[in-house]
Amino acid sequence: FKSGTYNITSNDDGIRGKNSVIIFDGKFTIKASGDGIKSTNEEDASLGTVAIDGGSFTINSVNDAIQAQTNLSINGGTFNITTTGNTNSVSAKGIKGVNSVVITGGTIDITTTDDGIHSDGDISISGGVLTINSKDDGIHADGMMTIDGGTFNITGSEGIEATYVKINDGVITISASDDGINAGNKSNKYSVTIEINGGSLTITMGQGDTDGIDSNGNLYINGGTINITAQSPFDYDGEAKYTGGTIIVNGETTNAITNQMMGGGNMGGGQQGGGQRPGRW
């Protein structure tokens, strides 16, 4: 697609290409009982792609709004995405690339019953303005999640989740009812790690057994500004090291990465220079 205005109502998918869907511009209004925009070729890793470089999109779908069977890239455009599917029976993600998702720009507004942005592989975001309201994860990668820039306003059960979360830059605001940022063992390609090197992070957690930043492996803070409002700001299973940046917990500046224990107590286990987490009680 290079231009045009498209009003699509479908009992299945709105736009489907086997090898690829490529959009440079246009105005798209899609209401679909299946996926909004998708590619389907899973036999060739170089095909099954979706690439969007511009345009205006209003997508209301039961299943995934935009789904690439392999790689998905967004370099610009304006997106208003809503998915409504029952996640017990369907995938109802906002933006999904099975192998990878790469976003370098665009204004993206997502409201979903499933993950806002999802990949079974890696996700890389270096620009854009993203507003995500999800009943599951705001952004989920089974592999590596890399953020090099952009503005994020995420509301969800978990804000950002991957095996390896690496944040180098960006303005990130998260309101979550489970974990704000979580690293868990979902891929053998990476060690379970959260690494924060820069950017501005504001994380506000709901009440109960919730963690602002939760790593099932290691946690490294090397820079940036992290402002957490939570009963449990940090939880980690491996080592924690603080080498730079600003940490604010419940309004107080600190250089300690405390560690959450079962029952709501905190134990300091990550002062500057690192520390090893005690076992859960």
mmCIF file of C-alpha atoms in Angstrom:
data_model
loop_
_atom_site.group_PDB
_atom_site.id
_atom_site.type_symbol
_atom_site.label_atom_id
_atom_site.label_comp_id
_atom_site.label_asym_id
_atom_site.label_seq_id
_atom_site.Cartn_x
_atom_site.Cartn_y
_atom_site.Cartn_z
ATOM 1 C CA PHE A 1 0.000 0.000 0.000
ATOM 2 C CA LYS A 2 1.385 3.414 -1.020
ATOM 3 C CA SER A 3 -1.694 5.585 -0.445
ATOM 4 C CA GLY A 4 -5.479 5.507 -0.331
ATOM 5 C CA THR A 5 -8.354 5.309 2.126
ATOM 6 C CA TYR A 6 -9.578 1.874 3.237
ATOM 7 C CA ASN A 7 -12.676 1.068 5.293
ATOM 8 C CA ILE A 8 -12.706 -2.668 5.966
ATOM 9 C CA THR A 9 -15.191 -4.794 7.894
ATOM 10 C CA SER A 10 -14.459 -8.523 7.911
ATOM 11 C CA ASN A 11 -15.791 -11.673 9.524
ATOM 12 C CA ASP A 12 -12.186 -12.917 9.476
ATOM 13 C CA ASP A 13 -8.937 -10.979 8.869
ATOM 14 C CA GLY A 14 -8.908 -7.398 7.632
ATOM 15 C CA ILE A 15 -5.738 -7.466 5.484
ATOM 16 C CA ARG A 16 -3.761 -10.648 4.931
ATOM 17 C CA GLY A 17 -0.612 -11.248 2.890
ATOM 18 C CA LYS A 18 1.132 -14.604 2.772
ATOM 19 C CA ASN A 19 4.715 -13.460 2.174
ATOM 20 C CA SER A 20 4.432 -9.879 3.412
ATOM 21 C CA VAL A 21 2.330 -6.812 4.038
ATOM 22 C CA ILE A 22 4.129 -3.532 3.272
ATOM 23 C CA ILE A 23 2.507 -0.162 3.956
ATOM 24 C CA PHE A 24 4.073 3.220 3.161
ATOM 25 C CA ASP A 25 1.023 5.421 3.628
ATOM 26 C CA GLY A 26 -2.763 5.475 3.611
ATOM 27 C CA LYS A 27 -5.711 5.755 5.942
ATOM 28 C CA PHE A 28 -6.985 2.424 7.283
ATOM 29 C CA THR A 29 -10.114 1.770 9.320
ATOM 30 C CA ILE A 30 -10.433 -1.944 10.062
ATOM 31 C CA LYS A 31 -13.012 -3.867 12.048
ATOM 32 C CA ALA A 32 -12.200 -7.579 12.018
ATOM 33 C CA SER A 33 -13.510 -10.675 13.779
ATOM 34 C CA GLY A 34 -10.088 -12.235 13.232
ATOM 35 C CA ASP A 35 -6.757 -10.395 12.915
ATOM 36 C CA GLY A 36 -6.616 -6.819 11.685
ATOM 37 C CA ILE A 37 -3.441 -6.946 9.546
ATOM 38 C CA LYS A 38 -1.355 -10.101 9.218
ATOM 39 C CA SER A 39 1.183 -12.111 7.228
ATOM 40 C CA THR A 40 1.099 -15.897 7.269
ATOM 41 C CA ASN A 41 4.214 -17.478 5.693
ATOM 42 C CA GLU A 42 5.948 -19.522 8.391
ATOM 43 C CA GLU A 43 7.951 -21.754 6.015
ATOM 44 C CA ASP A 44 10.590 -19.140 5.069
ATOM 45 C CA ALA A 45 12.149 -17.002 7.812
ATOM 46 C CA SER A 46 12.750 -14.172 5.316
ATOM 47 C CA LEU A 47 9.026 -13.971 4.528
ATOM 48 C CA GLY A 48 5.906 -13.694 6.650
ATOM 49 C CA THR A 49 6.758 -10.060 7.450
ATOM 50 C CA VAL A 50 4.817 -6.871 8.127
ATOM 51 C CA ALA A 51 6.547 -3.521 7.516
ATOM 52 C CA ILE A 52 4.830 -0.178 8.148
ATOM 53 C CA ASP A 53 6.567 3.122 7.355
ATOM 54 C CA GLY A 54 3.636 5.517 7.735
ATOM 55 C CA GLY A 55 -0.098 5.946 7.522
ATOM 56 C CA SER A 56 -3.047 6.232 9.862
ATOM 57 C CA PHE A 57 -4.609 3.116 11.406
ATOM 58 C CA THR A 58 -7.747 2.566 13.435
ATOM 59 C CA ILE A 59 -8.010 -1.168 14.123
ATOM 60 C CA ASN A 60 -10.636 -2.928 16.215
ATOM 61 C CA SER A 61 -10.082 -6.695 16.117
ATOM 62 C CA VAL A 62 -11.089 -9.738 18.108
ATOM 63 C CA ASN A 63 -7.699 -11.395 17.583
ATOM 64 C CA ASP A 64 -4.293 -9.719 17.039
ATOM 65 C CA ALA A 65 -4.538 -6.215 15.590
ATOM 66 C CA ILE A 66 -1.218 -6.420 13.672
ATOM 67 C CA GLN A 67 0.552 -9.774 13.427
ATOM 68 C CA ALA A 68 3.627 -10.893 11.492
ATOM 69 C CA GLN A 69 4.398 -14.583 11.288
ATOM 70 C CA THR A 70 8.121 -13.698 11.391
ATOM 71 C CA ASN A 71 9.352 -10.102 11.691
ATOM 72 C CA LEU A 72 7.369 -6.906 12.235
ATOM 73 C CA SER A 73 8.730 -3.375 11.858
ATOM 74 C CA ILE A 74 7.117 0.014 12.413
ATOM 75 C CA ASN A 75 9.026 3.132 11.386
ATOM 76 C CA GLY A 76 6.208 5.663 11.598
ATOM 77 C CA GLY A 77 2.488 6.205 11.466
ATOM 78 C CA THR A 78 -0.428 6.822 13.808
ATOM 79 C CA PHE A 79 -2.108 3.801 15.396
ATOM 80 C CA ASN A 80 -5.292 3.488 17.423
ATOM 81 C CA ILE A 81 -5.579 -0.199 18.277
ATOM 82 C CA THR A 82 -8.188 -2.136 20.259
ATOM 83 C CA THR A 83 -8.459 -5.899 20.709
ATOM 84 C CA THR A 84 -11.350 -7.613 22.462
ATOM 85 C CA GLY A 85 -10.762 -11.369 22.253
ATOM 86 C CA ASN A 86 -11.092 -13.837 25.109
ATOM 87 C CA THR A 87 -7.476 -14.829 25.737
ATOM 88 C CA ASN A 88 -8.509 -18.272 27.000
ATOM 89 C CA SER A 89 -9.249 -19.188 23.383
ATOM 90 C CA VAL A 90 -7.504 -16.681 21.062
ATOM 91 C CA SER A 91 -4.431 -14.472 20.784
ATOM 92 C CA ALA A 92 -5.640 -10.879 21.104
ATOM 93 C CA LYS A 93 -2.398 -8.908 21.128
ATOM 94 C CA GLY A 94 -2.044 -5.373 19.843
ATOM 95 C CA ILE A 95 1.220 -5.696 17.888
ATOM 96 C CA LYS A 96 2.822 -9.117 17.446
ATOM 97 C CA GLY A 97 5.896 -10.326 15.563
ATOM 98 C CA VAL A 98 6.516 -14.009 16.190
ATOM 99 C CA ASN A 99 10.278 -13.738 15.547
ATOM 100 C CA SER A 100 10.853 -10.055 16.283
ATOM 101 C CA VAL A 101 9.335 -6.607 16.656
ATOM 102 C CA VAL A 102 11.309 -3.454 15.793
ATOM 103 C CA ILE A 103 9.781 -0.015 16.394
ATOM 104 C CA THR A 104 11.710 3.153 15.510
ATOM 105 C CA GLY A 105 8.892 5.700 15.443
ATOM 106 C CA GLY A 106 5.194 6.415 15.347
ATOM 107 C CA THR A 107 2.375 7.368 17.679
ATOM 108 C CA ILE A 108 0.879 4.144 18.980
ATOM 109 C CA ASP A 109 -2.174 3.866 21.235
ATOM 110 C CA ILE A 110 -3.091 0.298 22.251
ATOM 111 C CA THR A 111 -5.920 -1.087 24.404
ATOM 112 C CA THR A 112 -5.955 -4.887 24.620
ATOM 113 C CA THR A 113 -7.271 -7.886 26.494
ATOM 114 C CA ASP A 114 -3.872 -9.538 25.851
ATOM 115 C CA ASP A 115 -0.276 -8.237 25.594
ATOM 116 C CA GLY A 116 0.051 -4.780 24.076
ATOM 117 C CA ILE A 117 3.247 -5.607 22.139
ATOM 118 C CA HIS A 118 4.504 -9.208 21.940
ATOM 119 C CA SER A 119 7.235 -11.349 20.396
ATOM 120 C CA ASP A 120 8.272 -14.948 20.955
ATOM 121 C CA GLY A 121 11.757 -13.626 20.094
ATOM 122 C CA ASP A 122 13.216 -10.134 20.592
ATOM 123 C CA ILE A 123 11.740 -6.627 20.737
ATOM 124 C CA SER A 124 13.704 -3.450 20.012
ATOM 125 C CA ILE A 125 12.213 0.038 20.446
ATOM 126 C CA SER A 126 14.228 3.190 19.763
ATOM 127 C CA GLY A 127 11.576 5.851 19.207
ATOM 128 C CA GLY A 128 7.932 6.763 19.103
ATOM 129 C CA VAL A 129 5.212 7.654 21.573
ATOM 130 C CA LEU A 130 3.499 4.548 22.945
ATOM 131 C CA THR A 131 0.436 4.452 25.179
ATOM 132 C CA ILE A 132 -0.523 0.924 26.220
ATOM 133 C CA ASN A 133 -3.430 -0.230 28.378
ATOM 134 C CA SER A 134 -3.319 -4.012 28.672
ATOM 135 C CA LYS A 135 -5.083 -6.625 30.765
ATOM 136 C CA ASP A 136 -1.880 -8.696 30.540
ATOM 137 C CA ASP A 137 1.676 -7.467 29.781
ATOM 138 C CA GLY A 138 2.234 -4.043 28.301
ATOM 139 C CA ILE A 139 5.313 -5.217 26.349
ATOM 140 C CA HIS A 140 6.411 -8.874 26.343
ATOM 141 C CA ALA A 141 9.412 -10.543 24.665
ATOM 142 C CA ASP A 142 10.386 -14.148 25.291
ATOM 143 C CA GLY A 143 13.961 -13.179 24.361
ATOM 144 C CA MET A 144 15.552 -9.716 24.735
ATOM 145 C CA MET A 145 13.694 -6.458 25.242
ATOM 146 C CA THR A 146 15.858 -3.456 24.298
ATOM 147 C CA ILE A 147 14.718 0.141 24.723
ATOM 148 C CA ASP A 148 16.986 2.842 23.266
ATOM 149 C CA GLY A 149 14.493 5.697 23.225
ATOM 150 C CA GLY A 150 10.867 6.725 22.991
ATOM 151 C CA THR A 151 8.117 7.784 25.361
ATOM 152 C CA PHE A 152 6.061 5.072 27.078
ATOM 153 C CA ASN A 153 2.935 5.212 29.194
ATOM 154 C CA ILE A 154 2.076 1.637 30.166
ATOM 155 C CA THR A 155 -0.776 0.319 32.302
ATOM 156 C CA GLY A 156 -1.098 -3.427 32.736
ATOM 157 C CA SER A 157 -0.765 -6.481 34.917
ATOM 158 C CA GLU A 158 2.974 -6.337 34.157
ATOM 159 C CA GLY A 159 4.553 -3.376 32.425
ATOM 160 C CA ILE A 160 7.594 -4.848 30.640
ATOM 161 C CA GLU A 161 8.553 -8.535 30.651
ATOM 162 C CA ALA A 162 11.342 -10.492 28.923
ATOM 163 C CA THR A 163 14.179 -12.891 29.655
ATOM 164 C CA TYR A 164 16.681 -10.023 29.309
ATOM 165 C CA VAL A 165 15.423 -6.463 29.748
ATOM 166 C CA LYS A 166 17.920 -3.778 28.679
ATOM 167 C CA ILE A 167 16.983 -0.105 28.995
ATOM 168 C CA ASN A 168 19.447 2.434 27.603
ATOM 169 C CA ASP A 169 17.212 5.475 27.181
ATOM 170 C CA GLY A 170 13.624 6.621 26.980
ATOM 171 C CA VAL A 171 10.938 8.125 29.196
ATOM 172 C CA ILE A 172 8.992 5.221 30.681
ATOM 173 C CA THR A 173 5.964 5.469 32.957
ATOM 174 C CA ILE A 174 4.493 2.212 34.257
ATOM 175 C CA SER A 175 1.466 1.502 36.430
ATOM 176 C CA ALA A 176 1.176 -2.225 37.158
ATOM 177 C CA SER A 177 -0.770 -4.609 39.364
ATOM 178 C CA ASP A 178 1.826 -7.429 39.348
ATOM 179 C CA ASP A 179 5.402 -6.453 38.373
ATOM 180 C CA GLY A 180 6.494 -3.175 36.847
ATOM 181 C CA ILE A 181 9.516 -4.653 35.030
ATOM 182 C CA ASN A 182 10.068 -8.411 35.133
ATOM 183 C CA ALA A 183 12.800 -10.732 33.853
ATOM 184 C CA GLY A 184 11.950 -14.426 33.773
ATOM 185 C CA ASN A 185 13.381 -17.532 32.122
ATOM 186 C CA LYS A 186 11.479 -17.684 28.837
ATOM 187 C CA SER A 187 14.403 -18.247 26.413
ATOM 188 C CA ASN A 188 17.642 -20.213 26.591
ATOM 189 C CA LYS A 189 19.364 -17.602 24.387
ATOM 190 C CA TYR A 190 19.826 -15.127 27.235
ATOM 191 C CA SER A 191 20.606 -15.051 30.921
ATOM 192 C CA VAL A 192 17.770 -13.756 33.072
ATOM 193 C CA THR A 193 18.742 -10.124 33.642
ATOM 194 C CA ILE A 194 17.452 -6.594 34.044
ATOM 195 C CA GLU A 195 20.026 -3.984 32.992
ATOM 196 C CA ILE A 196 19.270 -0.268 33.261
ATOM 197 C CA ASN A 197 21.881 2.050 31.744
ATOM 198 C CA GLY A 198 19.891 5.250 31.220
ATOM 199 C CA GLY A 199 16.516 6.822 30.698
ATOM 200 C CA SER A 200 13.847 8.036 33.077
ATOM 201 C CA LEU A 201 11.622 5.399 34.707
ATOM 202 C CA THR A 202 8.597 6.078 36.878
ATOM 203 C CA ILE A 203 6.977 2.928 38.264
ATOM 204 C CA THR A 204 3.854 2.902 40.421
ATOM 205 C CA MET A 205 2.706 -0.417 41.840
ATOM 206 C CA GLY A 206 -0.631 -1.622 43.120
ATOM 207 C CA GLN A 207 -1.127 -3.022 46.586
ATOM 208 C CA GLY A 208 -0.350 -6.619 47.552
ATOM 209 C CA ASP A 209 2.437 -8.968 46.447
ATOM 210 C CA THR A 210 3.797 -6.680 43.747
ATOM 211 C CA ASP A 211 7.342 -5.677 42.785
ATOM 212 C CA GLY A 212 8.495 -2.552 41.017
ATOM 213 C CA ILE A 213 11.496 -4.271 39.397
ATOM 214 C CA ASP A 214 11.614 -8.073 39.639
ATOM 215 C CA SER A 215 14.409 -10.217 38.198
ATOM 216 C CA ASN A 216 14.427 -13.974 38.521
ATOM 217 C CA GLY A 217 18.142 -13.614 37.806
ATOM 218 C CA ASN A 218 20.452 -10.581 38.025
ATOM 219 C CA LEU A 219 19.759 -6.861 38.335
ATOM 220 C CA TYR A 220 22.211 -4.171 37.226
ATOM 221 C CA ILE A 221 21.625 -0.430 37.542
ATOM 222 C CA ASN A 222 24.319 1.606 35.808
ATOM 223 C CA GLY A 223 22.546 4.879 35.074
ATOM 224 C CA GLY A 224 19.304 6.711 34.511
ATOM 225 C CA THR A 225 16.686 7.901 36.967
ATOM 226 C CA ILE A 226 14.408 5.299 38.572
ATOM 227 C CA ASN A 227 11.478 6.518 40.650
ATOM 228 C CA ILE A 228 9.480 3.694 42.250
ATOM 229 C CA THR A 229 6.387 3.886 44.411
ATOM 230 C CA ALA A 230 5.810 0.415 45.860
ATOM 231 C CA GLN A 231 5.793 -1.677 49.012
ATOM 232 C CA SER A 232 8.429 -3.858 47.321
ATOM 233 C CA PRO A 233 10.604 -1.764 44.970
ATOM 234 C CA PHE A 234 13.052 -4.569 44.042
ATOM 235 C CA ASP A 235 13.073 -8.366 43.987
ATOM 236 C CA TYR A 236 15.896 -10.470 42.530
ATOM 237 C CA ASP A 237 17.166 -14.037 42.709
ATOM 238 C CA GLY A 238 20.778 -13.577 41.560
ATOM 239 C CA GLU A 239 23.094 -10.649 42.210
ATOM 240 C CA ALA A 240 22.307 -6.931 42.212
ATOM 241 C CA LYS A 241 24.860 -4.234 41.396
ATOM 242 C CA TYR A 242 24.446 -0.473 41.492
ATOM 243 C CA THR A 243 27.170 1.543 39.730
ATOM 244 C CA GLY A 244 25.395 4.765 38.784
ATOM 245 C CA GLY A 245 22.173 6.665 38.282
ATOM 246 C CA THR A 246 19.532 7.936 40.661
ATOM 247 C CA ILE A 247 17.178 5.658 42.600
ATOM 248 C CA ILE A 248 14.145 7.138 44.351
ATOM 249 C CA VAL A 249 11.955 4.804 46.412
ATOM 250 C CA ASN A 250 8.712 6.159 47.865
ATOM 251 C CA GLY A 251 10.044 9.698 47.674
ATOM 252 C CA GLU A 252 13.454 8.970 49.229
ATOM 253 C CA THR A 253 16.729 8.935 47.274
ATOM 254 C CA THR A 254 18.857 5.851 47.934
ATOM 255 C CA ASN A 255 21.858 4.009 46.549
ATOM 256 C CA ALA A 256 20.655 0.636 47.865
ATOM 257 C CA ILE A 257 18.900 -2.084 45.919
ATOM 258 C CA THR A 258 16.855 -3.680 48.661
ATOM 259 C CA ASN A 259 15.426 -7.157 48.213
ATOM 260 C CA GLN A 260 11.882 -8.292 48.868
ATOM 261 C CA MET A 261 11.256 -11.313 51.065
ATOM 262 C CA MET A 262 8.086 -13.333 51.385
ATOM 263 C CA GLY A 263 5.702 -11.727 53.831
ATOM 264 C CA GLY A 264 6.422 -8.176 52.696
ATOM 265 C CA GLY A 265 9.714 -7.592 54.553
ATOM 266 C CA ASN A 266 12.762 -6.057 52.893
ATOM 267 C CA MET A 267 16.353 -7.069 53.333
ATOM 268 C CA GLY A 268 19.187 -4.942 51.973
ATOM 269 C CA GLY A 269 21.055 -7.151 49.550
ATOM 270 C CA GLY A 270 22.195 -4.838 46.812
ATOM 271 C CA GLN A 271 24.161 -1.918 48.094
ATOM 272 C CA GLN A 272 26.559 -0.207 45.744
ATOM 273 C CA GLY A 273 29.071 -2.789 44.605
ATOM 274 C CA GLY A 274 26.561 -5.654 44.576
ATOM 275 C CA GLY A 275 25.094 -8.216 46.885
ATOM 276 C CA GLN A 276 23.720 -11.729 46.905
ATOM 277 C CA ARG A 277 20.081 -12.353 47.627
ATOM 278 C CA PRO A 278 19.145 -14.509 50.598
ATOM 279 C CA GLY A 279 16.808 -17.413 50.010
ATOM 280 C CA ARG A 280 13.090 -16.849 50.293
ATOM 281 C CA TRP A 281 11.595 -17.570 53.686
#
